[in-house]
């Protein structure tokens, strides 16, 4: 029953703390008969020292001690991360009133026994607390495993996005090149349209998958501003009508009031919310169906945006699941409507980020669906003037451009596209060759991939930044890595811009023209 010299106690060790030799010996004998290893302490300070050294599973702690009382010992143990997990069973022969039991539990104790107690009562209480300790440790282990698995998933998603965005970038650039020429026949025109739609679908799925991971981890930092929701909804409706509804011969009805609806939000994320809901409505509505978008002020503090369709509908039992990650209500084996089941999860996360809420309603299969988005209003002063970027930027003067990209398809399609815009274009396929080409060619703009062989894109930027060039190029990280942390890393390394593949072509035009 002596205190062990081992730096850590066996799994069943119990620390018995009492300054009364007879009472301490009695409790130690009871515990030893039940098969526990016993360590002892005679004061509060000694109890804390032994607990930190041995980390026992349970401490049987008398309240009346010669230095620190048992309640103070318990508080100190429970506030120390090293000893906080140890279970504490207070005992006392003097403090038997209920008020002392309350004080004991509020100090952090896990149980309380008053002397005299029988051996069976002590052993049953000790075993109960040890079972609780084991259950809590199991939960902590499971939580740690889940966190580790979650980290691995997000690392995999980041890698996956990079690997998917390279071929997507090549496909979208190639389609843009093809659009410069008229289709030779209806079959070619139809095939081009299909390729364009499906490439856009793939891009959106990759973006949604990564965005929902970032939102659920709290890694999205919104760019807050006052937004005219009316104008934003009209823009979203025009885009979705042209790209989703009209190809499916679906009717569309837009009902908005005349007065501006000012909300505090991130316009990019709000567009994402309503685009996803409208796309979902169109996806589950048959050819020739109908989709509606209504917006109305509920009162001075909130606005309701409703998206309705007359499509497949949802089983009432499934309404609570449609916003869960990777859930699709009543999806047939053929998965004819496609999707990863992340779009509505992202919608809910982004709406809640804006202080709102979202609900789905349906009377059942075949009755259509209504999705209601509630957002808080703010005073409609100082609304940000939104700029229409749909029109093409002027071509401007010719630029000398370098592309540093190891994916040959992505490299060559971007080269052809930039040449079609009238620029002089050179290429390199690894980081070292990219550095040499920048020093030799003195390009106006360098589009540099991050995941390059030999020398990565960050190192390319760092070396060019320290090369002492009279006129350094505009460095653009054109990459499949889109996390905010990676953007910060890129800008810190010396890049002027961070553009995620497949790049918005209008954005590329603007960057090139701004390089003068």
Short mmCIF file of N, CA and C in Angstrom, two decimals, residues 27 68 92 98 108 127 131 161 225 255 301 309 318 330 389 407 423 433 473:
data_model
loop_
_atom_site.label_atom_id
_atom_site.label_comp_id
_atom_site.label_asym_id
_atom_site.label_seq_id
_atom_site.Cartn_x
_atom_site.Cartn_y
_atom_site.Cartn_z
N UNK A 27 -9.56 2.55 4.90
CA UNK A 27 -9.99 2.73 3.50
C UNK A 27 -9.04 2.00 2.57
N UNK A 68 -4.28 22.20 3.12
CA UNK A 68 -5.35 22.54 2.18
C UNK A 68 -6.53 21.61 2.43
N UNK A 92 -15.96 12.34 4.19
CA UNK A 92 -15.89 13.19 5.38
C UNK A 92 -16.70 12.57 6.51
N UNK A 98 -26.18 18.26 3.72
CA UNK A 98 -26.31 18.31 2.26
C UNK A 98 -25.59 19.50 1.65
N UNK A 108 -15.84 20.39 -8.02
CA UNK A 108 -15.36 19.53 -9.10
C UNK A 108 -15.35 18.06 -8.76
N UNK A 127 -15.87 1.71 -8.20
CA UNK A 127 -15.99 1.06 -9.51
C UNK A 127 -16.86 1.87 -10.47
N UNK A 131 -15.59 3.24 -14.00
CA UNK A 131 -16.28 2.96 -15.27
C UNK A 131 -16.55 4.27 -16.02
N UNK A 161 -8.79 18.42 -55.08
CA UNK A 161 -9.19 19.62 -55.82
C UNK A 161 -8.09 20.04 -56.78
N UNK A 225 -20.18 43.39 -46.45
CA UNK A 225 -20.55 44.69 -47.00
C UNK A 225 -22.06 44.77 -47.08
N UNK A 255 -40.38 36.97 -58.79
CA UNK A 255 -41.27 37.95 -58.14
C UNK A 255 -40.48 38.69 -57.07
N UNK A 301 -36.92 43.80 -39.85
CA UNK A 301 -35.67 43.16 -39.48
C UNK A 301 -35.31 41.92 -40.30
N UNK A 309 -40.53 24.83 -56.79
CA UNK A 309 -40.55 24.07 -58.03
C UNK A 309 -41.73 23.10 -57.99
N UNK A 318 -38.01 12.81 -44.83
CA UNK A 318 -36.65 13.14 -45.28
C UNK A 318 -36.36 14.63 -45.22
N UNK A 330 -34.17 10.17 -50.88
CA UNK A 330 -34.81 9.24 -51.80
C UNK A 330 -34.17 9.28 -53.19
N UNK A 389 -19.46 42.86 -64.30
CA UNK A 389 -18.21 42.41 -64.93
C UNK A 389 -18.47 41.42 -66.05
N UNK A 407 1.54 20.41 -65.98
CA UNK A 407 0.48 19.67 -66.67
C UNK A 407 0.44 20.18 -68.11
N UNK A 423 -1.28 37.77 -77.48
CA UNK A 423 -0.10 37.95 -76.65
C UNK A 423 1.03 37.02 -77.08
N UNK A 433 13.23 25.70 -64.40
CA UNK A 433 13.15 26.24 -65.76
C UNK A 433 12.34 27.53 -65.78
N UNK A 473 8.24 40.70 -63.21
CA UNK A 473 6.94 40.42 -63.82
C UNK A 473 5.82 40.44 -62.78
#
